[in-house]
Short mmCIF file of C-alpha atoms in Angstrom, two decimals:
data_model
loop_
_atom_site.label_atom_id
_atom_site.label_comp_id
_atom_site.label_asym_id
_atom_site.label_seq_id
_atom_site.Cartn_x
_atom_site.Cartn_y
_atom_site.Cartn_z
CA MET A 223 138.27 39.47 110.56
CA PRO A 224 137.47 43.12 109.76
CA SER A 225 138.79 45.79 112.07
CA GLY A 226 136.50 46.62 114.96
CA THR A 227 134.94 43.17 115.16
CA ARG A 228 135.10 41.05 118.25
CA HIS A 229 136.15 37.42 118.47
CA GLY A 230 135.07 36.44 121.93
CA THR A 231 136.74 33.43 123.55
CA LYS A 232 137.60 30.52 121.30
CA PRO A 233 135.81 27.31 122.33
CA ASN A 234 138.01 24.30 123.02
CA PRO A 235 137.46 21.83 120.13
CA ASP A 236 138.22 18.90 122.47
CA GLN A 237 135.72 19.95 125.12
CA ASN A 238 132.95 17.42 125.82
CA SER A 239 134.57 14.81 123.53
CA SER A 240 133.52 11.39 124.72
CA THR A 241 135.11 9.11 122.11
CA PRO A 242 138.25 9.21 119.93
CA ASP A 243 136.03 9.75 116.86
CA ASP A 244 134.59 12.89 118.41
CA ALA A 245 137.95 14.41 119.27
CA ALA A 246 139.04 17.35 117.15
CA PRO A 247 142.16 16.83 115.00
CA ASP A 248 145.45 18.40 115.93
CA PHE A 249 145.56 21.82 114.31
CA ALA A 250 146.92 25.27 115.06
CA PRO A 251 144.39 28.04 115.71
CA ASP A 252 145.57 29.83 112.57
CA ASP A 253 144.34 26.88 110.47
CA VAL A 254 140.78 28.13 111.03
CA SER A 255 140.29 31.22 108.92
CA GLU A 256 139.48 34.36 110.85
CA ASN A 257 137.73 35.67 107.74
CA PRO A 258 134.41 33.84 107.33
CA LEU A 259 134.39 34.82 103.67
CA SER A 260 137.61 32.81 103.16
CA PRO A 261 137.11 29.48 104.97
CA PRO A 262 139.88 26.96 105.70
CA ASP A 263 141.35 25.12 102.71
CA ASN A 264 139.33 22.07 101.62
CA SER A 265 136.44 22.98 103.92
CA PHE A 266 134.04 23.15 100.97
CA ARG A 267 133.76 19.59 99.74
CA THR A 268 130.97 18.13 97.69
CA GLN A 269 128.66 16.47 100.19
CA GLY A 270 127.66 12.85 99.76
CA ASN A 271 124.28 11.44 100.72
CA ALA A 272 123.22 12.09 104.31
CA GLY A 273 124.07 8.53 105.31
CA ASP A 274 127.23 8.20 103.22
CA ARG A 275 130.33 7.47 105.30
CA SER A 276 132.37 9.71 103.00
CA SER A 277 130.61 12.74 104.47
CA LYS A 278 132.33 12.00 107.80
CA HIS A 279 135.70 12.84 106.31
CA ASP A 280 135.00 16.48 105.66
CA GLU A 281 136.01 19.19 108.12
CA SER A 282 132.55 20.28 109.24
CA HIS A 283 133.48 19.46 112.85
CA LEU A 284 135.98 22.33 112.99
CA PRO A 285 134.55 25.38 114.79
CA LEU A 286 133.57 28.52 112.94
CA SER A 287 135.09 31.86 113.68
CA SER A 288 132.98 33.64 116.25
CA GLY A 289 130.07 35.63 114.84
CA LEU A 290 126.60 35.54 113.37
CA TYR A 291 126.15 33.89 109.97
CA LEU A 292 122.98 34.70 107.97
CA VAL A 293 122.45 31.61 105.83
CA ALA A 294 120.00 31.47 102.92
CA THR A 295 118.12 28.19 102.42
CA PRO A 296 116.08 26.85 99.47
CA ILE A 297 112.59 28.22 98.85
CA GLY A 298 111.28 24.93 97.50
CA ASN A 299 113.86 22.81 95.73
CA LEU A 300 116.22 21.38 98.36
CA GLY A 301 118.92 21.11 95.71
CA ASP A 302 119.34 24.89 95.81
CA ILE A 303 121.34 24.79 99.05
CA THR A 304 124.95 25.90 98.54
CA PHE A 305 128.12 24.07 99.57
CA ARG A 306 129.11 27.05 101.67
CA ALA A 307 125.75 27.11 103.46
CA LEU A 308 126.09 23.42 104.35
CA ASP A 309 129.63 23.94 105.59
CA ILE A 310 128.55 26.78 107.89
CA LEU A 311 125.52 24.88 109.19
CA LYS A 312 127.64 21.83 110.01
CA ARG A 313 130.37 23.84 111.73
CA ALA A 314 128.12 26.23 113.68
CA ASP A 315 127.74 25.84 117.43
CA ILE A 316 124.00 26.57 117.16
CA ILE A 317 121.52 27.04 114.31
CA LEU A 318 118.82 29.61 115.04
CA CYS A 319 115.70 28.50 113.14
CA GLU A 320 112.38 30.18 112.51
CA ASP A 321 110.78 26.73 113.01
CA THR A 322 113.03 23.87 114.11
CA ARG A 323 110.72 21.22 112.64
CA THR A 324 110.53 22.85 109.22
CA SER A 325 114.28 23.39 109.09
CA GLY A 326 114.82 19.86 110.34
CA LYS A 327 113.68 18.43 107.00
CA LEU A 328 116.39 20.28 105.10
CA LEU A 329 119.09 19.66 107.69
CA SER A 330 118.28 15.94 107.90
CA ARG A 331 118.50 15.65 104.12
CA TYR A 332 122.13 16.78 104.23
CA GLY A 333 123.19 15.14 107.47
CA VAL A 334 123.48 18.37 109.48
CA LYS A 335 123.26 17.43 113.16
CA THR A 336 124.02 20.82 114.69
CA LYS A 337 121.80 21.76 117.65
CA ARG A 338 118.80 23.89 116.65
CA ILE A 339 117.11 26.63 118.70
CA ALA A 340 113.85 28.32 117.69
CA TYR A 341 114.22 32.05 117.00
CA HIS A 342 111.08 33.79 115.75
CA GLU A 343 109.05 36.97 116.20
CA HIS A 344 107.38 35.69 119.37
CA ASN A 345 110.56 34.88 121.33
CA ALA A 346 113.17 37.09 119.65
CA ALA A 347 113.31 39.78 122.36
CA LYS A 348 113.63 37.17 125.11
CA LEU A 349 116.26 35.11 123.28
CA ARG A 350 118.55 37.90 122.06
CA PRO A 351 120.42 38.28 125.40
CA GLU A 352 121.26 34.54 125.36
CA ILE A 353 122.47 34.82 121.77
CA MET A 354 124.65 37.81 122.61
CA ASP A 355 126.09 35.87 125.55
CA ARG A 356 126.97 32.94 123.28
CA LEU A 357 128.66 35.26 120.82
CA GLY A 358 130.60 36.82 123.67
CA LYS A 359 131.92 33.36 124.54
CA GLY A 360 133.27 32.94 121.03
CA GLN A 361 130.57 30.81 119.44
CA GLY A 362 129.67 30.84 115.76
CA LEU A 363 125.89 30.99 115.28
CA ALA A 364 123.94 30.46 112.06
CA LEU A 365 120.55 32.11 111.48
CA ILE A 366 118.14 30.62 108.94
CA SER A 367 114.49 31.15 108.09
CA ASP A 368 111.95 28.53 107.02
CA ALA A 369 112.85 29.25 103.40
CA GLY A 370 114.91 31.78 101.50
CA THR A 371 117.11 34.59 102.76
CA PRO A 372 116.89 35.49 106.48
CA LEU A 373 115.52 38.92 107.47
CA ILE A 374 113.43 39.26 104.28
CA ASN A 375 109.96 39.28 105.83
CA ASP A 376 111.42 37.30 108.73
CA PRO A 377 112.78 38.30 112.16
CA GLY A 378 116.45 39.05 112.52
CA TYR A 379 117.28 42.67 111.73
CA LYS A 380 117.24 43.66 115.41
CA LEU A 381 119.65 40.83 116.19
CA VAL A 382 121.98 41.99 113.40
CA ARG A 383 121.75 45.56 114.69
CA ASP A 384 122.63 44.46 118.24
CA CYS A 385 125.54 42.33 117.02
CA LYS A 386 126.99 45.21 115.05
CA ALA A 387 126.57 47.54 118.03
CA GLU A 388 128.52 45.09 120.22
CA GLY A 389 131.24 44.61 117.63
CA PHE A 390 130.47 41.00 116.81
CA ASN A 391 131.18 39.83 113.28
CA VAL A 392 128.14 39.46 111.02
CA THR A 393 128.31 37.94 107.55
CA ALA A 394 126.04 36.13 105.10
CA ALA A 395 126.01 33.04 102.92
CA PRO A 396 123.74 34.20 100.06
CA GLY A 397 121.24 32.07 98.21
CA ALA A 398 117.59 31.82 97.20
CA SER A 399 115.16 34.72 97.66
CA SER A 400 111.64 34.47 96.27
CA PRO A 401 111.14 38.23 95.57
CA ILE A 402 114.25 38.37 93.38
CA ILE A 403 113.50 35.08 91.61
CA ALA A 404 109.94 36.24 90.88
CA LEU A 405 111.24 39.55 89.51
CA ILE A 406 113.72 37.99 87.09
CA LEU A 407 111.16 35.43 85.87
CA SER A 408 108.43 38.03 85.35
CA GLY A 409 110.02 39.63 82.30
CA LEU A 410 109.20 43.05 83.77
CA PRO A 411 111.77 45.85 84.18
CA SER A 412 114.28 45.02 86.90
CA ASP A 413 116.57 48.06 86.78
CA HIS A 414 114.49 49.77 89.48
CA PHE A 415 112.23 47.89 91.88
CA PHE A 416 110.62 48.21 95.30
CA TYR A 417 109.94 45.29 97.64
CA ALA A 418 106.67 45.91 99.51
CA GLY A 419 106.20 42.55 101.26
CA PHE A 420 102.67 41.64 102.35
CA LEU A 421 99.86 44.14 101.89
CA PRO A 422 97.28 44.67 104.68
CA PRO A 423 94.52 42.03 104.65
CA LYS A 424 91.61 44.52 104.76
CA THR A 425 90.52 46.35 101.62
CA MET A 426 90.62 49.97 102.81
CA ALA A 427 94.02 49.60 104.47
CA ARG A 428 95.31 47.78 101.40
CA LYS A 429 94.14 50.55 99.05
CA LYS A 430 95.72 53.20 101.25
CA GLU A 431 99.05 51.34 101.13
CA LEU A 432 98.84 50.87 97.36
CA ALA A 433 98.22 54.60 96.90
CA ARG A 434 101.59 55.22 98.59
CA PHE A 435 103.33 52.89 96.14
CA ALA A 436 101.66 54.25 92.98
CA PRO A 437 104.26 56.97 92.21
CA ILE A 438 107.31 54.74 92.71
CA PRO A 439 109.22 54.69 89.37
CA GLY A 440 109.94 50.99 89.15
CA SER A 441 108.52 47.49 89.43
CA LEU A 442 106.70 46.63 92.64
CA ILE A 443 107.09 43.28 94.43
CA PHE A 444 104.36 41.95 96.70
CA LEU A 445 103.91 38.73 98.68
CA GLU A 446 100.29 37.60 98.90
CA SER A 447 98.14 34.87 100.37
CA PRO A 448 96.49 32.71 97.67
CA LYS A 449 93.11 33.30 99.36
CA ARG A 450 93.48 37.09 99.11
CA LEU A 451 95.09 37.16 95.68
CA ALA A 452 91.97 37.91 93.61
CA ALA A 453 90.83 40.73 95.92
CA SER A 454 94.32 42.23 96.05
CA LEU A 455 94.61 42.23 92.26
CA VAL A 456 91.29 44.10 92.02
CA ASP A 457 92.61 46.72 94.44
CA MET A 458 95.92 46.92 92.59
CA ALA A 459 94.09 47.51 89.33
CA GLU A 460 92.07 50.30 90.92
CA MET A 461 94.90 52.04 92.74
CA LEU A 462 97.82 51.42 90.37
CA GLY A 463 95.98 51.35 87.05
CA GLY A 464 94.30 48.38 85.39
CA THR A 465 96.49 48.55 82.28
CA ARG A 466 99.76 48.17 84.18
CA GLU A 467 101.68 45.05 83.22
CA ALA A 468 102.06 42.50 85.99
CA ALA A 469 102.91 38.88 86.72
CA VAL A 470 101.64 36.41 89.29
CA THR A 471 104.28 33.83 90.19
CA ARG A 472 103.77 30.77 92.36
CA GLU A 473 105.52 27.59 93.48
CA LEU A 474 108.87 29.03 92.46
CA THR A 475 111.64 26.41 91.96
CA LYS A 476 109.10 23.62 92.53
CA MET A 477 107.54 21.09 90.16
CA PHE A 478 104.45 23.19 89.41
CA GLU A 479 106.18 26.55 89.07
CA GLU A 480 104.00 29.05 87.18
CA VAL A 481 104.47 32.61 85.94
CA ARG A 482 101.30 34.23 84.56
CA ASN A 483 101.68 37.60 82.83
CA GLY A 484 99.01 40.13 81.90
CA THR A 485 97.61 43.50 82.85
CA LEU A 486 96.28 43.93 86.36
CA ASP A 487 92.74 43.98 84.97
CA GLU A 488 93.34 40.69 83.11
CA LEU A 489 94.95 38.99 86.08
CA ALA A 490 92.23 40.17 88.46
CA ALA A 491 89.55 38.76 86.12
CA HIS A 492 91.42 35.45 85.75
CA TYR A 493 91.78 34.74 89.47
CA ALA A 494 88.27 35.98 90.22
CA GLU A 495 87.03 33.29 87.84
CA GLN A 496 89.53 30.53 88.64
CA GLY A 497 89.67 30.99 92.40
CA ALA A 498 92.64 30.84 94.74
CA PRO A 499 95.71 29.12 93.33
CA LYS A 500 97.84 26.71 95.32
CA GLY A 501 101.27 27.47 96.71
CA GLU A 502 103.30 30.52 97.68
CA VAL A 503 102.50 33.62 95.61
CA VAL A 504 104.65 36.61 94.62
CA VAL A 505 103.10 39.40 92.51
CA ILE A 506 105.23 41.68 90.36
CA VAL A 507 103.67 44.92 89.06
CA GLY A 508 105.57 46.68 86.31
CA PRO A 509 106.32 50.42 86.32
CA ALA A 510 103.63 52.90 85.36
CA ASP A 511 103.56 53.96 81.73
CA GLU A 512 106.24 56.59 81.21
CA THR A 513 105.24 57.76 77.73
CA GLY A 514 104.75 61.26 79.10
CA ASN A 515 101.31 61.59 77.46
CA GLU A 516 98.87 63.17 79.87
CA PRO A 517 95.42 61.55 80.06
CA SER A 518 92.66 63.32 78.18
CA PRO A 519 90.09 65.42 80.07
CA GLU A 520 87.54 62.71 79.31
CA ASP A 521 89.81 60.06 80.87
CA ILE A 522 90.35 62.23 83.94
CA ASP A 523 86.63 62.78 84.40
CA ALA A 524 85.90 59.09 84.00
CA ARG A 525 88.56 58.12 86.54
CA LEU A 526 87.47 60.79 89.03
CA SER A 527 83.82 59.79 88.67
CA ASP A 528 84.77 56.22 89.44
CA LEU A 529 86.93 57.13 92.43
CA ILE A 530 84.42 59.44 94.14
CA LYS A 531 81.96 56.58 94.28
CA THR A 532 84.08 54.88 96.91
CA HIS A 533 86.35 57.65 98.25
CA ARG A 534 86.08 61.12 99.68
CA THR A 535 86.60 63.86 97.10
CA LYS A 536 89.94 64.84 98.64
CA ASP A 537 91.17 61.23 98.65
CA ALA A 538 90.01 60.70 95.07
CA ALA A 539 92.00 63.71 93.92
CA ASP A 540 95.04 62.52 95.88
CA ILE A 541 94.92 59.04 94.33
CA LEU A 542 94.65 60.37 90.77
CA ALA A 543 97.39 62.93 91.39
CA LYS A 544 99.74 60.10 92.37
CA GLU A 545 98.69 58.03 89.38
CA THR A 546 99.10 60.79 86.79
CA GLY A 547 101.47 63.38 88.26
CA LEU A 548 98.82 66.08 87.73
CA LYS A 549 98.25 68.80 90.33
CA LYS A 550 96.11 67.64 93.24
CA ARG A 551 94.37 71.03 93.59
CA ASP A 552 93.21 70.99 89.96
CA LEU A 553 91.94 67.42 90.30
CA TYR A 554 90.19 68.27 93.56
CA ASN A 555 88.35 71.19 91.97
CA ARG A 556 87.34 69.01 89.05
CA ALA A 557 86.14 66.29 91.41
CA LEU A 558 84.00 68.85 93.28
CA ALA A 559 82.43 69.92 89.99
CA LEU A 560 81.68 66.32 89.03
CA ALA A 561 80.18 65.62 92.46
CA LYS A 562 77.69 68.52 92.21
CA PRO A 563 74.16 67.49 91.19
CA SER A 564 73.20 68.50 87.68
CA ASP A 565 70.89 71.55 87.20
CA ASP A 566 69.04 69.78 84.40
#
């Protein structure tokens, strides 16, 4: 275990054993690796079916080293669980789940019978002291979300922060993550990217947030509700530029996985006509055009004229400055001139 981490008290493997089958085998404490990244020999065995007797001969009943284990779970295809994730989930004292019923489907599939406790945004503050107490007693706790990698748009970072502050070991068993999978399937540049999560549901707040993201020099990753997808794409086209390349991905790793590429204008038109798609949606917006060619005065006037129809002059200039890199003061003065009534 890394220096500065804290073990807590080791639980007795024989405690609460009621039958010979439940008793822990005779082993020295050193047989259980103190480094969670290097588990005991033979602990990672190919799992049989949930009901297969052969699965009872693995070593999942040995306790984990004390600490918090962040375990990624599949985002759709249950076959994407890793051997290491299953080993940790079987050996943990407790599994902290975003929703115990949702996680129960996955755990049942692989014969994981570890006790589950709900840990979500509504009870996290109340439950953290109990979790810290368990860690102090030497327990190994696994944290999972409903799907994908914990802490990505899910509760957990405050728990990790508290564990690190107290010196408890924190490690992760990596796996599926829908933002990364969507990015690599989109065919858009992946050398620089920014994960923005969910945008605000209301139009004005959404546009304000998009304006902040416009100057970021990389691909943008958004999660979105299918019902709001069409409206969000319209706002993205307005605030980020309708000609920007993008991709709408849905049902990733599932039977009806789809990746639809096009410009933001094209995608907005498609979903406005077709309606809300089914399934989980991730939108990837490619980087802004970096050709270095400044827009023509005619293009600037056209864009400003469009923006001042729905925004204050100052805000219109600010939006276009972020889109083009031009000086905000110059754009503001031009917007004022365009807003003046004609003398003709």
